[in-house]
Coordinates of C-alpha atoms and ligand atoms in Angstrom, one line a residue:
X1 CA 6.2 28.9 -0.7
X2 CA 5.3 26.4 -3.5
X3 CA 5.8 22.9 -2.3
X4 CA 6.9 20.2 -4.7
X5 CA 4.1 17.9 -5.8
X6 CA 4.3 14.2 -6.6
X7 CA 1.7 14.7 -9.3
X8 CA 4.1 16.8 -11.4
X9 CA 7.8 17.2 -12.3
X10 CA 8.4 19.3 -9.2
X11 CA 8.0 16.4 -6.8
X12 CA 9.4 13.5 -8.9
X13 CA 12.9 12.4 -10.0
X14 CA 12.0 11.7 -13.6
X15 CA 14.8 12.7 -16.1
X16 CA 17.3 11.8 -18.7
X17 CA 17.8 8.2 -17.5
X18 CA 14.1 7.4 -18.0
X19 CA 14.1 9.2 -21.3
X20 CA 17.1 7.3 -22.6
X21 CA 15.5 4.0 -21.8
X22 CA 12.2 5.1 -23.3
X23 CA 14.0 6.2 -26.5
X24 CA 15.5 2.7 -26.7
X25 CA 12.1 1.1 -26.4
X26 CA 10.4 3.3 -29.0
X27 CA 13.3 2.9 -31.5
X28 CA 13.3 -0.9 -31.0
X29 CA 9.6 -0.9 -31.9
X30 CA 9.0 -3.6 -29.3
X31 CA 6.5 -2.3 -26.8
X32 CA 5.4 -5.6 -25.3
X33 CA 7.2 -7.2 -22.3
X34 CA 6.7 -10.6 -23.8
X35 CA 9.5 -9.7 -26.3
X36 CA 11.5 -6.8 -24.8
X37 CA 14.1 -6.8 -22.0
X38 CA 13.1 -3.9 -19.7
X39 CA 10.3 -5.6 -17.7
X40 CA 12.5 -8.7 -17.4
X41 CA 15.4 -6.4 -16.1
X42 CA 13.0 -4.7 -13.7
X43 CA 11.9 -8.0 -12.3
X44 CA 15.5 -9.2 -11.8
X45 CA 16.7 -5.9 -10.3
X46 CA 13.6 -5.4 -8.1
X47 CA 13.9 -8.9 -6.6
X48 CA 17.6 -8.3 -5.9
X49 CA 17.0 -4.9 -4.3
X50 CA 14.3 -6.3 -2.0
X51 CA 16.1 -9.6 -1.3
X52 CA 13.6 -12.0 -2.7
X53 CA 13.9 -15.0 -5.1
X54 CA 11.3 -13.8 -7.6
X55 CA 9.5 -10.7 -8.8
X56 CA 6.6 -10.5 -11.3
X57 CA 5.6 -7.2 -12.8
X58 CA 2.0 -6.3 -13.6
X59 CA -0.4 -3.5 -14.5
X60 CA -1.1 -1.9 -11.1
X61 CA -1.0 -2.3 -7.4
X62 CA -4.5 -3.6 -7.5
X63 CA -3.4 -6.2 -10.0
X64 CA -0.5 -7.1 -7.7
X65 CA -2.9 -7.9 -4.9
X66 CA -5.1 -9.9 -7.3
X67 CA -2.0 -11.9 -8.3
X68 CA -1.3 -12.7 -4.6
X69 CA -4.9 -13.8 -4.0
X70 CA -4.9 -15.9 -7.1
X71 CA -1.7 -17.6 -5.9
X72 CA -3.4 -18.5 -2.6
X73 CA -6.4 -19.8 -4.7
X74 CA -9.2 -19.6 -2.1
X75 CA -12.4 -21.6 -2.4
X76 CA -15.5 -19.4 -2.9
X77 CA -16.5 -18.1 0.6
X78 CA -13.1 -18.5 2.1
X79 CA -12.0 -15.6 4.3
X80 CA -9.1 -13.2 3.9
X81 CA -8.4 -11.0 6.9
X82 CA -7.4 -7.4 6.0
X83 CA -7.6 -3.8 7.1
X84 CA -10.5 -1.4 6.5
X85 CA -8.0 1.5 6.3
X86 CA -6.3 1.2 2.9
X87 CA -6.7 1.9 -0.8
X88 CA -9.8 -0.1 -2.0
X89 CA -7.5 -1.6 -4.7
X90 CA -6.0 -3.6 -1.8
X91 CA -9.4 -5.1 -1.1
X92 CA -11.6 -5.6 -4.2
X93 CA -9.4 -8.3 -5.7
X94 CA -10.4 -10.5 -2.8
X95 CA -14.0 -10.3 -4.0
X96 CA -13.1 -10.9 -7.7
X97 CA -11.5 -14.2 -6.5
X98 CA -14.7 -15.2 -4.7
X99 CA -13.3 -14.7 -1.2
X100 CA -14.7 -12.7 1.7
X101 CA -12.7 -9.7 3.0
X102 CA -12.9 -9.9 6.8
X103 CA -11.8 -6.7 8.5
X104 CA -9.5 -6.4 11.5
X105 CA -9.5 -3.2 13.5
X106 CA -6.4 -1.0 13.5
X107 CA -4.3 0.8 16.1
X108 CA -5.8 4.3 16.3
X109 CA -2.4 6.0 16.2
X110 CA -0.6 4.1 13.4
X111 CA -3.8 3.0 11.6
X112 CA -2.0 -0.4 11.1
X113 CA -3.4 -3.8 12.0
X114 CA -1.8 -5.7 14.9
X115 CA -1.7 -9.4 16.0
X116 CA -4.2 -8.4 18.7
X117 CA -6.7 -7.0 16.2
X118 CA -6.3 -9.8 13.7
X119 CA -6.5 -12.7 16.2
X120 CA -10.3 -12.5 17.0
X121 CA -11.1 -12.8 13.2
X122 CA -9.3 -16.0 12.5
X123 CA -11.7 -18.8 11.7
X124 CA -11.6 -22.2 10.1
X125 CA -12.2 -20.5 6.7
X126 CA -9.3 -18.0 7.0
X127 CA -7.0 -18.6 4.0
X128 CA -4.7 -15.6 4.2
X129 CA -4.0 -12.4 6.1
X130 CA -3.2 -9.2 4.2
X131 CA -1.2 -6.6 6.2
X132 CA -0.8 -3.0 4.8
X133 CA 2.2 -1.0 5.9
X134 CA 0.3 2.2 6.0
X135 CA 2.1 5.5 5.2
X136 CA 5.4 3.6 5.0
X137 CA 5.4 2.5 8.6
X138 CA 5.9 -1.2 9.0
X139 CA 3.3 -3.2 10.9
X140 CA 4.8 -5.3 13.7
X141 CA 5.8 -8.3 11.6
X142 CA 7.3 -10.4 14.4
X143 CA 4.0 -10.7 16.3
X144 CA 1.9 -11.1 13.2
X145 CA 4.2 -13.9 11.7
X146 CA 4.1 -15.7 15.1
X147 CA 0.3 -15.7 15.0
X148 CA 0.0 -16.6 11.3
X149 CA 2.6 -19.3 11.5
X150 CA 1.0 -20.9 14.5
X151 CA -2.3 -21.1 12.5
X152 CA -0.5 -22.1 9.2
X153 CA -2.0 -19.0 7.4
X154 CA 0.1 -17.3 4.7
X155 CA 0.6 -13.5 5.1
X156 CA 0.4 -11.1 2.1
X157 CA 2.2 -7.8 2.6
X158 CA 0.7 -4.7 0.9
X159 CA 3.9 -2.6 0.5
X160 CA 2.4 0.0 -2.0
X161 CA 3.3 2.7 0.5
X162 CA 6.3 1.1 2.0
X163 CA 9.2 0.5 -0.5
X164 CA 12.2 -0.6 1.5
X165 CA 10.6 -0.1 4.9
X166 CA 12.2 -2.6 7.2
X167 CA 11.5 -4.6 10.3
X168 CA 14.4 -6.1 12.2
X169 CA 16.7 -5.6 9.2
X170 CA 14.4 -7.3 6.6
X171 CA 12.6 -5.4 3.9
X172 CA 8.8 -5.5 4.1
X173 CA 7.4 -7.7 1.4
X174 CA 10.0 -10.4 2.1
X175 CA 8.8 -11.3 5.6
X176 CA 5.4 -12.8 4.7
X177 CA 4.7 -15.2 1.8
X178 CA 4.1 -12.5 -0.9
X179 CA 4.8 -8.7 -1.1
X180 CA 2.8 -6.4 -3.3
X181 CA 3.8 -3.0 -4.6
X182 CA 2.2 -0.2 -6.8
X183 CA 4.0 2.1 -9.2
X184 CA 1.1 4.5 -9.4
X185 CA 1.9 8.2 -9.8
X186 CA 2.1 9.0 -6.1
X187 CA 4.2 6.1 -4.8
X188 CA 7.9 5.9 -4.0
X189 CA 8.8 5.1 -7.6
X190 CA 6.5 5.5 -10.5
X191 CA 5.6 4.9 -14.2
X192 CA 2.2 6.5 -13.8
X193 CA 0.7 3.1 -13.3
X194 CA 2.1 -0.4 -12.7
X195 CA 2.7 -3.0 -10.0
X196 CA 4.9 -5.9 -8.9
X197 CA 4.9 -8.9 -6.5
X198 CA 7.8 -10.6 -4.8
X199 CA 8.0 -14.0 -3.3
X200 CA 10.5 -16.8 -2.3
X201 CA 7.8 -19.5 -2.8
X202 CA 8.3 -21.2 -6.2
X203 CA 4.7 -22.4 -6.4
X204 CA 3.3 -19.0 -5.7
X205 CA 5.7 -17.5 -8.2
X206 CA 4.6 -19.9 -10.9
X207 CA 0.9 -19.3 -10.3
X208 CA 1.4 -15.5 -10.4
X209 CA 3.6 -15.7 -13.5
X210 CA 0.7 -17.6 -15.2
X211 CA -2.0 -15.4 -13.8
X212 CA -0.4 -12.2 -15.2
X213 CA -0.7 -13.6 -18.7
X214 CA -4.0 -15.5 -19.2
X215 CA -2.6 -18.6 -17.5
X216 CA -0.9 -19.8 -20.7
X217 CA 2.0 -22.1 -20.0
X218 CA 4.7 -20.4 -22.1
X219 CA 7.7 -22.7 -22.5
X220 CA 5.9 -25.8 -21.3
X221 CA 5.9 -28.9 -23.5
X222 CA 2.1 -29.1 -23.7
X223 CA 1.0 -25.5 -22.9
X224 CA -2.7 -24.7 -22.3
X225 CA -4.8 -22.0 -20.6
X226 CA -4.5 -23.8 -17.2
X227 CA -7.1 -21.7 -15.2
X228 CA -9.1 -18.5 -15.1
X229 CA -6.9 -15.5 -15.5
X230 CA -6.6 -12.1 -17.2
X231 CA -4.0 -10.0 -19.1
X232 CA -2.3 -8.0 -16.3
X233 CA 1.0 -7.5 -18.2
X234 CA 3.2 -4.4 -17.8
X235 CA 4.4 -2.7 -21.0
X236 CA 8.0 -2.1 -22.0
X237 CA 7.4 1.6 -21.7
X238 CA 6.6 1.2 -18.0
X239 CA 9.4 -1.2 -17.6
X240 CA 11.9 1.3 -19.2
X241 CA 10.8 4.1 -16.8
X242 CA 10.9 1.8 -13.7
X243 CA 14.4 0.4 -14.4
X244 CA 15.7 3.9 -14.2
X245 CA 13.4 4.8 -11.2
X246 CA 14.7 1.8 -9.2
X247 CA 18.2 3.1 -9.4
X248 CA 17.1 6.3 -7.7
X249 CA 14.9 4.6 -5.1
X250 CA 17.5 4.4 -2.2
X251 CA 18.4 8.1 -2.6
X252 CA 14.7 9.1 -2.8
X253 CA 13.9 7.1 0.4
X254 CA 16.8 8.8 2.2
X255 CA 15.5 12.2 1.1
X256 CA 12.0 11.3 2.4
X257 CA 13.4 10.1 5.7
X258 CA 15.5 13.2 6.2
X259 CA 12.6 15.5 5.5
X260 CA 10.2 13.6 7.8
X261 CA 12.8 13.6 10.7
X262 CA 13.2 17.3 10.2
X263 CA 9.4 17.7 10.4
X264 CA 9.2 15.6 13.6
X265 CA 12.2 17.5 15.2
X266 CA 10.7 20.8 14.2
X267 CA 7.3 20.1 15.9
X268 CA 8.7 18.1 18.9
X269 CA 6.9 19.1 22.1
X270 CA 4.0 20.9 20.4
X271 CA 0.9 20.1 22.5
X272 CA -2.0 18.4 20.9
X273 CA 0.0 16.7 18.1
X274 CA 1.1 13.0 18.1
X275 CA 4.0 12.8 15.6
X276 CA 5.0 9.7 13.8
X277 CA 7.6 7.5 15.6
X278 CA 9.6 4.5 14.5
X279 CA 9.4 1.3 16.6
X280 CA 12.8 0.0 17.7
X281 CA 14.5 -2.0 14.9
X282 CA 12.2 -0.6 12.2
X283 CA 12.6 1.9 9.4
X284 CA 9.7 4.0 8.3
X285 CA 9.9 5.3 4.7
X286 CA 7.3 8.1 5.0
X287 CA 5.0 7.8 2.0
X288 CA 3.1 10.6 3.8
X289 CA 3.5 12.2 7.2
X290 CA 0.5 11.2 9.4
X291 CA -0.1 13.2 12.5
X292 CA -2.8 12.7 15.1
X293 CA -4.6 15.8 16.3
X294 CA -6.1 16.0 19.8
X295 CA -9.3 18.1 19.7
X296 CA -9.3 18.6 23.5
X297 CA -6.1 20.6 23.0
X298 CA -6.6 22.1 19.5
X299 CA -10.0 23.7 19.0
X300 CA -11.9 22.2 16.2
X301 CA -9.4 19.3 15.9
X302 CA -8.3 18.0 12.5
X303 CA -10.7 20.0 10.4
X304 CA -10.0 23.4 12.0
X305 CA -6.2 22.7 11.8
X306 CA -6.5 21.7 8.1
X307 CA -8.5 24.8 7.3
X308 CA -6.1 27.2 9.1
X309 CA -3.2 25.5 7.3
X310 CA -5.0 25.9 4.0
X311 CA -5.2 29.7 4.6
X312 CA -1.5 29.6 5.1
X313 CA -1.1 27.8 1.8
X314 CA 0.0 24.5 3.4
X315 CA -1.8 21.4 2.1
X316 CA -2.8 18.8 4.7
X317 CA -5.6 16.2 4.4
X318 CA -8.0 15.5 7.2
X319 CA -8.8 11.7 7.3
X320 CA -6.7 9.6 5.0
X321 CA -9.7 8.1 3.3
X322 CA -13.3 9.2 3.8
X323 CA -14.5 6.1 5.7
X324 CA -13.5 2.6 6.5
X325 CA -13.7 0.3 3.5
X326 CA -16.7 -1.6 5.0
X327 CA -18.7 1.6 4.9
X328 CA -18.2 2.0 1.1
X329 CA -21.1 1.0 -1.1
X330 CA -19.3 -1.9 -2.8
X331 CA -19.0 -3.7 0.5
X332 CA -21.8 -2.2 2.7
X333 CA -24.4 -2.8 -0.1
X334 CA -22.6 -5.8 -1.5
X335 CA -22.6 -4.4 -5.1
X336 CA -20.6 -7.1 -6.8
X337 CA -21.9 -9.3 -9.6
X338 CA -25.3 -8.3 -11.0
X339 CA -27.7 -8.2 -8.1
X340 CA -26.5 -11.4 -6.6
X341 CA -24.3 -10.0 -3.8
X342 CA -22.0 -12.9 -4.4
X343 CA -19.6 -13.9 -2.8
X344 CA -21.0 -12.2 0.3
X345 CA -23.9 -14.6 0.1
X346 CA -21.5 -17.4 1.2
X347 CA -20.2 -15.5 4.2
X348 CA -20.6 -16.4 7.9
X349 CA -22.7 -13.6 9.4
X350 CA -20.0 -13.0 12.0
X351 CA -17.5 -12.3 9.1
X352 CA -19.5 -9.5 7.6
X353 CA -20.7 -7.8 10.8
X354 CA -19.4 -4.2 10.7
X355 CA -20.9 -2.9 13.9
X356 CA -19.3 0.4 14.9
X357 CA -18.2 -0.9 18.3
X358 CA -16.1 -3.6 16.7
X359 CA -13.9 -1.0 15.1
X360 CA -13.1 1.8 17.6
X361 CA -9.5 2.1 16.4
X362 CA -10.6 2.6 12.7
X363 CA -13.1 5.3 13.5
X364 CA -11.0 7.1 16.1
X365 CA -7.9 6.9 14.0
X366 CA -9.6 8.3 10.9
X367 CA -11.2 11.1 12.8
X368 CA -7.9 12.3 14.3
X369 CA -5.4 11.8 11.5
X370 CA -4.1 14.7 9.5
X371 CA -2.0 13.7 6.5
X372 CA 0.8 15.9 5.2
X373 CA 2.0 15.2 1.6
X374 CA 5.7 14.3 1.1
X375 CA 8.0 13.4 -1.7
X376 CA 11.7 13.1 -2.5
X377 CA 12.0 16.7 -3.7
X378 CA 11.2 18.2 -0.3
X379 CA 14.2 20.3 0.8
X380 CA 14.9 21.7 4.3
X381 CA 13.3 25.0 3.4
X382 CA 10.1 23.3 2.4
X383 CA 9.9 21.4 5.6
X384 CA 10.7 24.5 7.6
X385 CA 7.9 26.4 5.9
X386 CA 5.5 23.6 6.8
X387 CA 6.7 23.4 10.4
X388 CA 6.4 27.2 10.9
X389 CA 2.8 27.2 9.5
X390 CA 1.8 24.2 11.7
X391 CA 3.3 25.8 14.9
X392 CA 1.5 29.1 14.0
X393 CA -1.9 27.3 13.3
X394 CA -1.7 25.2 16.5
X395 CA -0.9 28.3 18.6
X396 CA -3.9 30.1 17.1
X397 CA -6.2 27.2 17.9
X398 CA -4.8 26.1 21.2
X399 CA -7.3 25.7 24.0
X400 CA -5.6 27.3 27.1
Ligands
LIG1 C1 -1.9 2.6 -4.2 C2 -2.3 1.5 -3.3 C3 -2.9 0.3 -3.8 C4 -3.4 0.2 -5.2 O1 -2.5 0.5 -6.2 P1 -2.9 0.9 -7.7 O2 -1.7 0.9 -8.4 O3 -3.6 2.3 -7.5 O4 -3.9 -0.1 -8.1 C5 -3.2 -0.7 -2.9 N1 -2.8 -0.7 -1.6 C6 -2.3 0.5 -1.1 C7 -1.9 0.5 0.3 C8 -2.0 1.6 -1.9 O5 -1.5 2.7 -1.4

């Protein structure tokens, strides 16, 4: 059975609504968000949907993280605690702003950071904590906010995979100081590329509004380029698509949740698999379905299971990313600005010590995770085909 793909029309809800908005933009001749209304509409509607005071659209999810770091405005060598198991676009903006990414380990099952893994990394130089709600599963925000508030450290939420995921009734992205989202092709809503940040903090909102547009003080009595910034603006073409996509978001999330629950119910009790669960009072929005594979029960573990599934025409990715971020050249070999290694040259040795034994959850979690693609166009029959193939493959590989 051909499964719908989020890289093409089969797995996306792009249609006449997006086309109508795009036609309006093209016919208007105004493709820049500085003059058009779609990006402004998107910002207003997105903030309202999430329940936050302000939203600022930008060019990508990486740009959204960069906006958040620029709002915090760290001094060179200040530290920002984050996760090694995420898209690198969630990490490199820290370095562009002259700060040091300090990696907290993750829980080996959820691959999410926890208050317990973050706490040992807090130092006098910690300026922010970034939490990533990986695969759409909210991190435990109560315990993390308690820790961060007690230290007076702002929390940035990377929600690129977690649109409308919630923890105790609140949407992720509105619990910490700033929430960051990506509209890249494979996310919950898309314009191919794009990003947005949300915040209730007026000062952060102001700095991010400036940072997205060369820090020029539009509308001020004596405008100037106030500080170092780039052009990270979203175009009206992206805004037009995203205004239409946002109206479909709730239904798309419902479809993903229904499909994921059918997957979990279908494989309930299969030995050797740890299926995704939802902590009490949270809603997981299933960007992907991440399953842990026990190699003492399933011969050959993740790779053998993925290979057997491939032969059955079912896609499943072993490891979510090849390796923890600190094992990538940019960080491991400090390939940053020329040959300087800056800003790592400013780091405390302790902050950049990536010894394997400090990160058991990251290594174990990556070695055991099998990631099943998912999108809003999965129907019951698609999930049933996946479930049947997984059950068959596990039975073949079972160590009895
Ligand atoms: C996709 C993603 C990003 C980066 O978004 P881009 O739009 O690709 O720049 C950052 N963090 C996470 C968790 C992501 O999934």
